[in-house]
Coordinates of C-alpha atoms in Angstrom, one line a residue:
Chain A
M1 CA -19.1 -25.4 44.9
S2 CA -22.0 -24.0 46.9
E3 CA -24.5 -24.5 44.0
A4 CA -23.4 -28.1 43.6
A5 CA -23.8 -28.8 47.3
L6 CA -27.4 -27.5 47.3
E7 CA -28.5 -30.0 44.7
P8 CA -30.1 -33.2 45.9
A9 CA -28.2 -35.1 43.3
A10 CA -25.0 -34.4 45.3
A11 CA -26.4 -36.7 48.0
R12 CA -25.8 -39.6 45.7
E13 CA -22.3 -41.1 45.5
E14 CA -20.2 -38.2 44.4
T15 CA -17.7 -39.1 41.7
P16 CA -15.3 -36.5 40.3
F17 CA -17.1 -36.7 37.0
R18 CA -20.5 -36.1 38.5
R19 CA -19.2 -33.2 40.5
F20 CA -17.6 -31.8 37.4
V21 CA -20.9 -32.1 35.4
S22 CA -23.0 -30.4 38.1
E23 CA -20.5 -27.6 38.5
F24 CA -20.4 -27.0 34.8
M25 CA -24.2 -27.0 34.6
A26 CA -24.3 -24.3 37.3
S27 CA -23.4 -21.6 34.8
K28 CA -26.2 -20.7 32.4
V29 CA -23.7 -19.0 30.0
A30 CA -21.6 -22.1 29.8
V31 CA -24.6 -24.4 29.3
G32 CA -25.8 -21.9 26.6
G33 CA -22.4 -22.2 24.9
L34 CA -22.6 -26.0 25.1
L35 CA -26.1 -26.0 23.5
V36 CA -25.2 -23.7 20.7
F37 CA -22.0 -25.6 20.0
A38 CA -23.9 -28.9 20.0
A39 CA -26.4 -27.4 17.5
V40 CA -23.6 -26.2 15.3
A41 CA -21.9 -29.7 15.5
L42 CA -25.2 -31.4 14.6
L43 CA -25.7 -29.1 11.7
A44 CA -22.2 -30.0 10.4
L45 CA -22.6 -33.7 11.1
F46 CA -26.0 -34.0 9.3
A47 CA -25.2 -31.4 6.6
P48 CA -26.4 -33.6 3.6
W49 CA -29.9 -34.1 5.2
I50 CA -30.3 -30.5 6.5
A51 CA -28.9 -28.3 3.7
P52 CA -31.5 -27.4 1.1
Q53 CA -28.9 -27.9 -1.7
N54 CA -25.6 -29.8 -2.2
P55 CA -23.3 -26.9 -2.7
Y56 CA -20.6 -29.1 -4.3
D57 CA -22.9 -30.6 -6.9
L58 CA -22.4 -28.3 -9.9
A59 CA -25.4 -29.8 -11.6
Q60 CA -27.6 -28.3 -8.9
L61 CA -26.1 -24.8 -9.3
D62 CA -27.6 -22.4 -11.7
I63 CA -25.4 -19.4 -12.6
M64 CA -28.6 -17.5 -13.3
D65 CA -29.3 -17.6 -9.6
G66 CA -26.0 -15.8 -8.8
R67 CA -25.9 -13.1 -6.2
L68 CA -29.6 -13.3 -5.2
P69 CA -30.4 -11.3 -2.1
P70 CA -31.5 -13.1 1.1
G71 CA -35.1 -14.5 0.9
A72 CA -35.2 -14.6 -2.9
V73 CA -36.6 -17.6 -4.7
G74 CA -34.2 -19.2 -7.2
G75 CA -34.9 -20.7 -10.6
S76 CA -35.1 -24.2 -9.1
G77 CA -37.8 -23.2 -6.7
I78 CA -35.7 -23.1 -3.6
T79 CA -36.0 -20.1 -1.3
H80 CA -32.5 -18.8 -0.6
W81 CA -33.0 -17.5 3.0
L82 CA -29.4 -16.2 3.1
G83 CA -29.1 -15.4 -0.6
T84 CA -26.7 -16.9 -3.1
D85 CA -23.0 -16.4 -4.0
D86 CA -21.6 -15.5 -7.4
Q87 CA -21.9 -19.2 -8.6
G88 CA -25.6 -19.3 -7.7
R89 CA -24.8 -21.5 -4.7
D90 CA -27.3 -21.3 -1.8
M91 CA -25.4 -19.5 1.0
L92 CA -27.2 -21.5 3.8
S93 CA -26.1 -24.8 2.2
G94 CA -22.6 -23.4 1.7
I95 CA -22.4 -22.3 5.3
I96 CA -23.6 -25.7 6.6
Y97 CA -21.1 -27.6 4.5
G98 CA -18.5 -25.0 5.3
L99 CA -19.0 -25.6 9.0
R100 CA -18.3 -29.2 8.4
I101 CA -14.9 -28.4 7.0
S102 CA -14.1 -25.8 9.5
L103 CA -15.0 -28.0 12.5
T104 CA -13.3 -31.1 11.1
V105 CA -10.0 -29.2 10.5
G106 CA -10.3 -27.3 13.8
V107 CA -11.2 -30.2 16.0
G108 CA -9.1 -32.7 14.1
S109 CA -5.9 -30.6 14.3
A110 CA -6.6 -29.8 18.0
L111 CA -6.8 -33.5 18.8
I112 CA -3.7 -34.4 16.9
A113 CA -1.8 -31.5 18.5
C114 CA -3.1 -32.6 21.9
L115 CA -1.9 -36.2 21.4
L116 CA 1.5 -35.0 20.2
G117 CA 1.9 -32.2 22.7
A118 CA 0.6 -34.1 25.7
S119 CA 3.0 -37.1 24.9
L120 CA 6.0 -34.8 24.7
G121 CA 5.0 -32.9 27.8
L122 CA 4.6 -36.1 29.8
L123 CA 7.9 -37.4 28.5
A124 CA 9.6 -34.1 29.4
A125 CA 8.3 -34.1 32.9
Y126 CA 8.9 -37.8 33.5
A127 CA 12.3 -38.1 31.9
G128 CA 13.7 -34.7 33.1
G129 CA 17.3 -33.8 32.5
R130 CA 18.4 -33.3 28.9
T131 CA 15.2 -34.7 27.3
D132 CA 13.2 -32.1 29.3
S133 CA 15.4 -29.2 28.4
V134 CA 15.5 -30.1 24.6
I135 CA 11.7 -30.4 24.5
M136 CA 11.1 -27.2 26.5
R137 CA 13.6 -25.2 24.4
L138 CA 11.5 -26.3 21.3
V139 CA 8.4 -25.2 23.1
D140 CA 9.9 -21.8 24.0
L141 CA 11.0 -21.3 20.4
Q142 CA 7.5 -22.2 19.1
L143 CA 5.7 -19.9 21.5
S144 CA 8.0 -17.0 20.8
F145 CA 6.7 -16.8 17.3
P146 CA 3.2 -15.7 16.5
T147 CA 0.9 -18.5 15.4
I148 CA 0.1 -16.8 12.1
L149 CA 3.7 -16.4 11.2
A150 CA 4.6 -20.1 11.8
A151 CA 1.5 -21.3 9.9
L152 CA 2.3 -18.9 7.0
M153 CA 5.9 -20.3 6.9
I154 CA 4.7 -23.9 6.8
L155 CA 2.1 -23.3 4.1
A156 CA 4.5 -21.3 2.1
F157 CA 6.7 -24.5 2.0
L158 CA 4.0 -27.1 1.7
G159 CA 1.4 -25.4 -0.5
K160 CA -2.3 -25.3 -0.1
G161 CA -4.6 -28.2 0.9
I162 CA -6.6 -29.5 3.8
L163 CA -3.9 -31.9 5.0
N164 CA -1.3 -29.1 4.9
V165 CA -3.5 -26.8 6.9
V166 CA -3.9 -29.5 9.5
I167 CA -0.1 -30.0 9.6
A168 CA 0.4 -26.3 10.0
L169 CA -2.2 -26.0 12.8
V170 CA -0.7 -29.0 14.7
V171 CA 2.8 -27.5 14.5
V172 CA 1.5 -24.2 15.7
E173 CA -0.5 -25.7 18.6
W174 CA 1.4 -28.6 20.1
A175 CA 3.6 -26.4 22.3
Y176 CA 0.6 -25.1 24.3
Y177 CA -0.4 -28.7 25.2
A178 CA 3.2 -29.7 26.0
R179 CA 3.7 -26.8 28.3
T180 CA 0.5 -27.4 30.1
V181 CA 0.9 -31.1 30.6
R182 CA 4.5 -30.8 31.7
G183 CA 3.5 -28.2 34.3
S184 CA 1.0 -30.4 36.0
A185 CA 2.9 -33.6 35.4
L186 CA 5.9 -32.2 37.3
V187 CA 3.7 -31.8 40.3
E188 CA 2.0 -35.1 40.0
R189 CA 5.1 -37.3 39.4
R190 CA 6.3 -36.6 43.0
R191 CA 3.1 -38.1 44.4
E192 CA 3.0 -41.4 46.2
Y193 CA 0.8 -43.2 43.6
I194 CA 3.5 -42.7 41.0
E195 CA 6.1 -44.0 43.4
A196 CA 3.9 -47.0 44.1
A197 CA 3.5 -47.7 40.3
Q198 CA 7.2 -47.5 39.9
C199 CA 7.7 -49.9 42.8
L200 CA 5.4 -52.4 41.0
A201 CA 7.8 -52.1 38.1
L202 CA 5.0 -51.2 35.7
P203 CA 6.2 -50.4 32.2
T204 CA 6.9 -46.7 31.7
S205 CA 4.3 -46.2 29.0
R206 CA 1.7 -47.6 31.4
I207 CA 2.8 -45.2 34.2
L208 CA 2.7 -42.3 31.8
F209 CA -0.6 -42.8 30.1
R210 CA -2.6 -44.7 32.8
H211 CA -1.4 -43.1 36.0
L212 CA 0.2 -39.7 35.2
L213 CA -2.0 -38.5 32.2
P214 CA -5.4 -38.9 33.8
N215 CA -4.3 -36.7 36.7
C216 CA -3.1 -34.0 34.3
L217 CA -6.4 -33.9 32.4
P218 CA -8.2 -30.9 33.9
P219 CA -5.8 -28.2 32.6
L220 CA -5.5 -30.1 29.4
I221 CA -9.2 -29.9 28.8
V222 CA -9.2 -26.2 29.4
V223 CA -6.4 -25.6 27.0
G224 CA -7.9 -28.0 24.5
T225 CA -11.2 -26.2 24.4
I226 CA -9.6 -22.8 23.8
Q227 CA -7.2 -24.2 21.3
I228 CA -10.1 -25.6 19.2
A229 CA -11.6 -22.2 19.0
R230 CA -8.2 -20.7 18.0
A231 CA -7.6 -23.5 15.4
I232 CA -11.0 -22.8 13.8
A233 CA -10.3 -19.0 13.7
L234 CA -6.8 -19.6 12.3
E235 CA -8.0 -22.0 9.7
A236 CA -10.6 -19.4 8.6
T237 CA -7.9 -16.7 8.5
L238 CA -5.5 -18.8 6.4
S239 CA -8.3 -19.8 4.0
F240 CA -9.3 -16.2 3.7
L241 CA -5.8 -15.3 2.7
G242 CA -6.0 -18.0 0.0
L243 CA -3.5 -20.2 1.7
G244 CA -5.8 -22.7 3.3
V245 CA -8.4 -25.2 2.0
P246 CA -8.8 -25.6 -1.8
I247 CA -11.6 -23.7 -3.6
T248 CA -13.5 -27.0 -4.3
E249 CA -14.2 -27.5 -0.6
P250 CA -14.8 -24.1 0.8
S251 CA -14.6 -23.6 4.6
L252 CA -16.2 -20.6 6.2
G253 CA -13.1 -18.5 5.7
L254 CA -13.0 -19.1 2.0
L255 CA -16.8 -18.3 1.7
I256 CA -16.1 -15.0 3.4
A257 CA -13.2 -14.4 1.0
N258 CA -15.4 -15.1 -2.0
G259 CA -17.8 -12.4 -0.9
Y260 CA -15.1 -9.8 -0.5
E261 CA -15.2 -8.3 -4.0
Y262 CA -19.0 -8.1 -4.1
M263 CA -19.2 -6.4 -0.7
L264 CA -17.9 -3.1 -2.2
S265 CA -21.0 -3.1 -4.4
G266 CA -23.3 -3.5 -1.4
K267 CA -23.9 -7.3 -1.7
Y268 CA -23.1 -7.9 1.9
W269 CA -24.7 -11.3 2.5
I270 CA -22.0 -13.4 0.8
S271 CA -19.4 -12.4 3.4
F272 CA -21.7 -11.5 6.3
Y273 CA -23.5 -14.7 7.1
P274 CA -20.5 -17.1 6.9
G275 CA -18.8 -14.7 9.3
I276 CA -21.8 -14.8 11.7
A277 CA -21.6 -18.7 11.6
L278 CA -17.9 -18.5 12.4
L279 CA -18.5 -16.0 15.2
V280 CA -21.2 -18.1 16.8
T281 CA -19.1 -21.2 16.7
I282 CA -16.0 -19.5 18.2
V283 CA -17.9 -17.6 20.9
S284 CA -19.8 -20.7 22.0
I285 CA -16.5 -22.6 22.4
N286 CA -14.9 -19.7 24.2
L287 CA -17.8 -19.4 26.6
M288 CA -17.5 -23.0 27.5
G289 CA -13.7 -22.7 27.9
D290 CA -14.0 -19.7 30.1
H291 CA -16.2 -21.5 32.5
L292 CA -14.3 -24.7 32.4
R293 CA -11.2 -22.8 33.5
D294 CA -13.1 -21.7 36.6
V295 CA -14.6 -25.1 37.3
L296 CA -11.3 -27.0 36.8
N297 CA -9.0 -24.5 38.5
P298 CA -8.0 -25.9 41.9
R299 CA -6.9 -22.5 43.1
L300 CA -10.5 -21.3 43.1
K301 CA -11.5 -24.1 45.4
K302 CA -11.1 -24.6 49.1
Chain B
M1 CA 25.1 -8.7 34.0
S2 CA 27.4 -8.8 31.0
V3 CA 27.6 -12.6 31.4
Y4 CA 23.8 -12.8 31.2
V5 CA 23.7 -10.5 28.1
L6 CA 26.5 -12.6 26.5
R7 CA 24.6 -15.9 27.2
R8 CA 21.4 -14.4 25.8
L9 CA 23.2 -13.1 22.7
L10 CA 24.7 -16.5 22.1
Q11 CA 21.2 -18.1 22.4
S12 CA 19.8 -15.7 20.0
L13 CA 22.5 -16.4 17.5
L14 CA 21.8 -20.2 17.9
V15 CA 18.1 -19.6 17.2
L16 CA 18.9 -17.5 14.2
V17 CA 21.1 -20.3 12.8
A18 CA 18.4 -22.9 13.5
M19 CA 15.8 -20.8 11.8
S20 CA 18.0 -20.2 8.7
V21 CA 18.5 -24.0 8.5
I22 CA 14.7 -24.5 8.7
V23 CA 14.0 -21.9 6.0
F24 CA 16.8 -23.3 3.9
I25 CA 15.6 -26.8 4.2
G26 CA 12.0 -25.7 3.6
V27 CA 13.0 -24.0 0.3
Y28 CA 15.8 -26.3 -0.9
A29 CA 14.8 -29.7 0.3
V30 CA 11.0 -29.9 0.6
G31 CA 10.3 -28.4 -2.8
D32 CA 12.3 -28.7 -6.0
P33 CA 14.9 -26.0 -5.7
V34 CA 15.1 -25.6 -9.5
E35 CA 11.4 -24.9 -9.7
I36 CA 11.7 -22.6 -6.7
L37 CA 14.7 -20.5 -7.6
I38 CA 14.6 -20.4 -11.4
S39 CA 11.8 -18.6 -13.2
P40 CA 9.3 -21.1 -14.7
D41 CA 9.7 -19.2 -18.0
A42 CA 13.3 -20.2 -18.4
D43 CA 14.3 -22.6 -21.2
Q44 CA 16.5 -25.7 -20.8
L45 CA 19.8 -24.0 -21.5
E46 CA 19.0 -21.1 -19.1
R47 CA 18.0 -23.7 -16.5
E48 CA 21.3 -25.6 -16.7
R49 CA 23.3 -22.4 -16.5
A50 CA 21.3 -21.2 -13.5
I51 CA 21.7 -24.6 -11.8
Q52 CA 25.5 -24.2 -12.2
A53 CA 25.5 -20.6 -11.1
L54 CA 23.4 -21.3 -8.0
G55 CA 25.4 -24.4 -7.2
L56 CA 22.5 -26.7 -7.1
D57 CA 24.7 -29.6 -8.3
R58 CA 26.7 -29.4 -5.1
P59 CA 26.0 -31.2 -1.8
L60 CA 23.3 -29.7 0.5
W61 CA 25.7 -28.5 3.3
E62 CA 27.8 -26.7 0.8
Q63 CA 24.7 -25.0 -0.6
Y64 CA 23.7 -23.9 2.8
L65 CA 27.1 -22.3 3.4
V66 CA 26.8 -20.4 0.2
F67 CA 23.2 -19.4 1.1
V68 CA 24.4 -18.0 4.5
Q69 CA 27.4 -16.3 2.9
R70 CA 25.2 -14.5 0.4
A71 CA 22.6 -13.7 3.1
L72 CA 25.3 -12.1 5.2
Q73 CA 26.1 -9.8 2.3
G74 CA 22.5 -8.8 2.1
D75 CA 21.8 -10.9 -1.0
L76 CA 18.6 -12.9 -0.5
G77 CA 17.9 -13.4 -4.2
R78 CA 15.9 -11.5 -6.8
S79 CA 12.1 -11.4 -7.0
F80 CA 10.8 -13.2 -10.2
V81 CA 7.8 -10.9 -10.3
F82 CA 9.4 -7.5 -9.8
N83 CA 12.9 -8.4 -10.9
E84 CA 14.4 -6.5 -8.0
P85 CA 16.5 -7.6 -5.1
A86 CA 14.1 -9.3 -2.6
L87 CA 15.6 -7.6 0.4
R88 CA 15.2 -4.1 -1.1
L89 CA 11.6 -4.9 -2.0
I90 CA 10.7 -5.8 1.6
L91 CA 12.6 -2.9 3.2
Q92 CA 10.6 -0.5 0.9
K93 CA 7.3 -1.9 2.2
M94 CA 8.4 -1.9 5.9
P95 CA 7.5 1.7 6.8
A96 CA 3.9 1.1 5.8
T97 CA 3.7 -2.0 8.1
L98 CA 5.5 -0.3 11.0
E99 CA 3.2 2.7 10.7
L100 CA 0.1 0.4 10.8
A101 CA 1.4 -1.6 13.8
F102 CA 2.3 1.5 15.8
G103 CA -1.0 3.1 15.0
A104 CA -2.8 0.0 16.3
M105 CA -0.7 0.0 19.5
V106 CA -1.5 3.6 20.2
I107 CA -5.2 3.0 19.7
A108 CA -5.1 -0.2 21.9
I109 CA -3.6 1.9 24.8
L110 CA -5.8 4.9 24.3
V111 CA -9.0 2.8 24.3
G112 CA -8.0 -0.1 26.4
L113 CA -6.5 1.7 29.4
P114 CA -9.6 3.9 30.4
L115 CA -12.0 1.0 29.8
G116 CA -9.9 -1.4 31.8
L117 CA -9.5 1.2 34.6
Y118 CA -13.3 1.7 34.8
A119 CA -13.9 -2.1 34.8
G120 CA -11.4 -2.6 37.5
L121 CA -12.7 0.2 39.7
R122 CA -16.4 -0.8 39.5
P123 CA -16.2 -4.5 38.7
E124 CA -19.9 -5.1 39.6
S125 CA -21.4 -2.2 37.6
P126 CA -23.3 -3.0 34.4
G127 CA -20.8 -0.8 32.4
A128 CA -18.0 -3.0 33.6
R129 CA -19.9 -6.2 32.7
L130 CA -20.5 -4.8 29.2
I131 CA -16.8 -4.0 28.8
M132 CA -15.8 -7.5 29.8
A133 CA -18.3 -9.1 27.5
G134 CA -17.0 -6.8 24.8
S135 CA -13.5 -8.0 25.5
I136 CA -14.5 -11.7 25.1
L137 CA -16.0 -10.7 21.8
G138 CA -12.8 -8.9 20.9
F139 CA -10.9 -12.2 21.5
S140 CA -13.4 -14.3 19.6
L141 CA -14.1 -12.1 16.5
P142 CA -12.0 -13.2 13.5
T143 CA -10.0 -10.1 12.6
F144 CA -10.4 -10.4 8.9
W145 CA -14.2 -10.6 9.1
V146 CA -14.4 -7.5 11.4
G147 CA -12.2 -5.7 8.8
L148 CA -14.7 -6.6 6.1
M149 CA -17.6 -5.4 8.2
L150 CA -15.8 -2.1 9.0
I151 CA -15.4 -1.6 5.2
M152 CA -19.0 -2.4 4.6
V153 CA -20.4 -0.1 7.2
F154 CA -18.0 2.9 7.1
A155 CA -16.8 2.8 3.5
V156 CA -19.7 1.3 1.5
Q157 CA -22.8 2.2 3.5
L158 CA -21.8 5.5 5.2
G159 CA -19.0 6.5 2.9
W160 CA -17.1 8.2 5.8
L161 CA -13.8 6.6 5.3
P162 CA -11.8 5.3 2.3
S163 CA -12.0 1.5 2.0
T164 CA -8.5 0.5 0.8
G165 CA -5.0 1.8 0.1
R166 CA -2.6 4.1 1.9
G167 CA -3.7 7.5 0.6
E168 CA -1.4 10.4 0.3
T169 CA 2.0 10.2 1.9
A170 CA 4.5 12.7 3.0
A171 CA 8.2 12.3 3.3
L172 CA 10.1 12.2 6.7
F173 CA 13.7 11.0 7.1
G174 CA 13.6 10.0 3.4
L175 CA 10.7 7.6 3.9
H176 CA 7.0 7.9 3.0
W177 CA 4.4 8.1 5.8
S178 CA 0.6 8.2 5.7
F179 CA 0.1 9.7 9.2
L180 CA 1.5 13.0 8.1
T181 CA -1.3 14.0 5.8
A182 CA -5.1 14.2 6.5
N183 CA -5.9 12.0 3.6
G184 CA -3.3 9.4 4.7
L185 CA -4.6 9.5 8.3
S186 CA -8.2 8.8 7.1
H187 CA -6.8 5.8 5.2
L188 CA -4.8 4.6 8.3
L189 CA -7.7 4.9 10.8
M190 CA -9.8 1.8 9.8
P191 CA -6.9 -0.7 9.3
A192 CA -5.3 0.5 12.6
I193 CA -8.6 0.0 14.5
N194 CA -9.0 -3.4 13.0
L195 CA -5.5 -4.5 13.9
A196 CA -6.0 -3.0 17.4
L197 CA -9.2 -4.9 18.3
F198 CA -7.4 -7.9 19.8
K199 CA -4.9 -5.8 21.6
I200 CA -7.7 -3.5 23.1
S201 CA -9.2 -6.6 24.7
L202 CA -5.8 -7.6 26.0
V203 CA -5.1 -4.2 27.5
I204 CA -8.6 -4.0 29.1
R205 CA -8.0 -7.4 30.8
L206 CA -4.5 -6.5 32.0
T207 CA -5.5 -3.1 33.3
R208 CA -8.6 -4.5 35.0
S209 CA -6.8 -7.3 36.9
G210 CA -3.9 -4.9 37.7
V211 CA -6.3 -2.3 39.2
R212 CA -8.2 -5.0 41.2
E213 CA -4.9 -6.3 42.6
T214 CA -3.5 -2.9 43.3
M215 CA -6.6 -1.6 45.0
L216 CA -6.1 -4.2 47.8
M217 CA -2.5 -3.1 48.5
D218 CA -1.6 -1.5 51.8
Y219 CA -0.2 1.6 50.3
V220 CA -3.5 2.3 48.5
K221 CA -5.4 1.7 51.7
F222 CA -3.0 4.0 53.5
A223 CA -3.5 6.7 50.8
R224 CA -7.2 6.5 51.2
A225 CA -7.0 6.5 55.0
K226 CA -4.9 9.7 54.7
G227 CA -7.9 11.3 53.2
L228 CA -6.6 11.8 49.6
S229 CA -9.3 12.3 47.0
P230 CA -10.4 9.2 45.1
A231 CA -9.1 10.8 41.9
R232 CA -5.6 11.3 43.3
V233 CA -5.5 7.7 44.7
T234 CA -6.6 6.3 41.3
F235 CA -4.5 8.3 39.0
V236 CA -1.3 8.7 41.1
H237 CA -1.1 5.7 43.4
V238 CA -2.9 3.0 41.4
F239 CA -2.4 4.1 37.8
K240 CA 1.3 4.6 38.0
N241 CA 1.9 1.1 39.3
I242 CA -0.2 -0.7 36.7
L243 CA 1.2 1.3 33.8
I244 CA 4.6 -0.4 33.8
P245 CA 3.3 -4.0 33.3
V246 CA 0.7 -2.9 30.8
V247 CA 3.2 -1.0 28.7
T248 CA 5.7 -3.9 28.9
V249 CA 3.2 -6.4 27.6
V250 CA 2.0 -4.0 24.8
G251 CA 5.7 -3.6 23.8
L252 CA 6.1 -7.3 23.8
E253 CA 3.1 -7.6 21.5
L254 CA 4.6 -5.3 18.9
G255 CA 6.1 -8.3 17.1
S256 CA 2.9 -10.2 17.0
T257 CA 1.1 -7.1 15.8
I258 CA 3.5 -6.8 12.9
A259 CA 3.0 -10.5 12.1
F260 CA -0.8 -10.3 12.3
S261 CA -0.8 -7.2 10.1
V262 CA -0.6 -9.7 7.3
V263 CA -4.3 -10.2 7.7
T264 CA -5.3 -6.6 8.1
E265 CA -3.1 -5.5 5.2
S266 CA -4.8 -8.1 2.9
V267 CA -8.3 -6.9 3.9
F268 CA -7.6 -3.2 3.4
A269 CA -5.1 -3.6 0.5
W270 CA -2.5 -1.8 2.7
P271 CA 0.7 -1.9 0.7
G272 CA 3.0 -3.2 3.5
M273 CA 5.2 -6.3 4.0
G274 CA 2.3 -8.4 4.9
K275 CA 0.4 -7.9 1.7
L276 CA 3.7 -8.4 -0.2
I277 CA 4.3 -11.8 1.4
I278 CA 0.7 -13.0 0.7
D279 CA 1.0 -11.9 -2.9
S280 CA 4.4 -13.5 -3.2
I281 CA 3.1 -16.8 -1.8
N282 CA 0.2 -16.8 -4.3
A283 CA 2.6 -15.9 -7.1
L284 CA 5.2 -18.5 -6.0
D285 CA 7.8 -15.7 -5.8
R286 CA 10.0 -17.7 -3.5
P287 CA 13.0 -15.5 -3.1
V288 CA 10.7 -12.8 -1.6
I289 CA 9.2 -15.4 0.7
V290 CA 12.6 -16.5 1.9
A291 CA 13.7 -12.9 2.4
Y292 CA 10.6 -12.0 4.3
L293 CA 10.9 -15.0 6.6
M294 CA 14.5 -14.3 7.3
I295 CA 13.9 -10.6 8.0
I296 CA 10.9 -11.2 10.3
V297 CA 12.7 -14.0 12.2
L298 CA 15.6 -11.6 12.7
M299 CA 13.2 -8.9 13.9
F300 CA 11.6 -11.3 16.4
I301 CA 14.9 -12.5 17.7
V302 CA 16.0 -8.8 18.2
I303 CA 12.7 -7.9 19.9
N304 CA 12.9 -10.9 22.3
L305 CA 16.5 -10.2 23.0
V306 CA 15.9 -6.5 23.8
V307 CA 13.0 -7.3 26.0
D308 CA 14.9 -10.0 27.9
I309 CA 17.8 -7.7 28.5
L310 CA 15.6 -4.8 29.6
Y311 CA 13.9 -7.3 32.0
S312 CA 17.2 -8.3 33.5
V313 CA 18.1 -4.7 34.0
L314 CA 14.7 -4.0 35.8
D315 CA 14.4 -7.2 37.6
P316 CA 17.6 -8.7 39.2
R317 CA 15.9 -12.0 39.8
V318 CA 16.0 -12.9 36.1
R319 CA 19.7 -12.5 35.7
L320 CA 20.4 -14.2 39.0
E321 CA 18.5 -17.3 37.9
G322 CA 20.4 -17.2 34.6
S323 CA 23.8 -17.3 36.2
R324 CA 23.0 -20.1 38.6

């Protein structure tokens, strides 16, 4: 709070959003996390223009370039800064394209889970009674089982594939959003503005999504940020175990798994660099999430 | 009290039934049960005989009752790959997993408690900041990748520890354990540390916040005012009071440690239940998958039940709320 008040910008009309931005920017660590994450996201978004090689185009791969150490120049004249894997695929290109899949699956599943979980949480809080207790029992059941176990169960039934991984991640994650939204919605629904909206006989869906939901957003953003990091990590783990994405579209987890057998002979780079990329992505999101929790937590404010 | 236990028992039973229905539907309705339960090598005649024998021509609810009836008799099908009862296969692998999980728990407490204590007592010191930064890293690092890096450094580069497997085992109570031999212990160390990483971070954070809260309590202030030595205040007055919640949470985490050992076991080729289930999923050995899921669900329900009942014994508020 104090940092925000010192800034001249605060003298302008203070909107909640502007205050939020200036408070978020007050932490160097969080801004660093944001910058790193933005860089990672841009890399993933513009992968075809940035990567030195298209790792899915088998015509560009030369098996003779297989397992080159970092910095070696391959047969096609490309310098492989991070080495190549057993297929002769440039690791840097593989990582950039892998980031694309990891981020898409992670962010995508988090968004779907958020939509589903938040809707159910709102419904539980607003309807109360039996609806509430049924939804919350489901949440309890989901949360009492470790994420990896539930995901394993779903993939064992459905089989591999990007879509199935997304389904598994959504099933594993929705309960966190539902619980969070229900908690804050229970507090908000007793406020006067909800009563006013009810008196105006607005449709329930409008009250839920236009009046109740915006006021439950702060904790939802915090949970969402952390869940994105968890989704990316879980997807990587599932792919590493061979239950996640197919081999034709390797995410970071699968790239790491590919390097496993070569690591014992000292060829570390096939597993090492994708892991670093994964680590940087997850840490940058967690740093943002950690600070967001402080910024958006009303208990830490006067 | 007994009413609360009874209610909780009934709830657990309901969850168990619900989970058995989910597993049953997952295996029998989502996939093709013929393909799942009958070996793909079987010829047409064998298939028809098996469909009859397994009752796959009967309605679904009847099949479920048969499934439950057989499950209650301990018959969860035979593994295609090993041609052994799936249940026995899993129970054979269980000691290895339990040993790994308990090893990880012990390491988490031995490492996490002192670090958390230090970070809580001197929150502003550089050492404490380093510990807290390390704990964020512990939450963020993907377990499987850390495992690979441990193998790379300590097994491949330095050659200090064996990379994979369980090593020599010795028998105790008719089961084989690695921690009883020096060779087995050296095999156990790296996987246990790997599995413990996440829990170490958890214990550090719990201990730290516990210490910081307890230090402000009146009885700690009083003990200090009485002129007791800082060491006595820390280890007798503060430590004793934070130990209970920390140990409770670590106990609660036992279940998730067993579940997450799936990852560690795959990395270190540790021959436990977790490696078995991954191998079975990849080999489409469905009876073993079903048996594993049912056993682990049962294990979780029992752990949750025991913890809840213990809570209600320790904290009367829980059971009062339940009977309201």
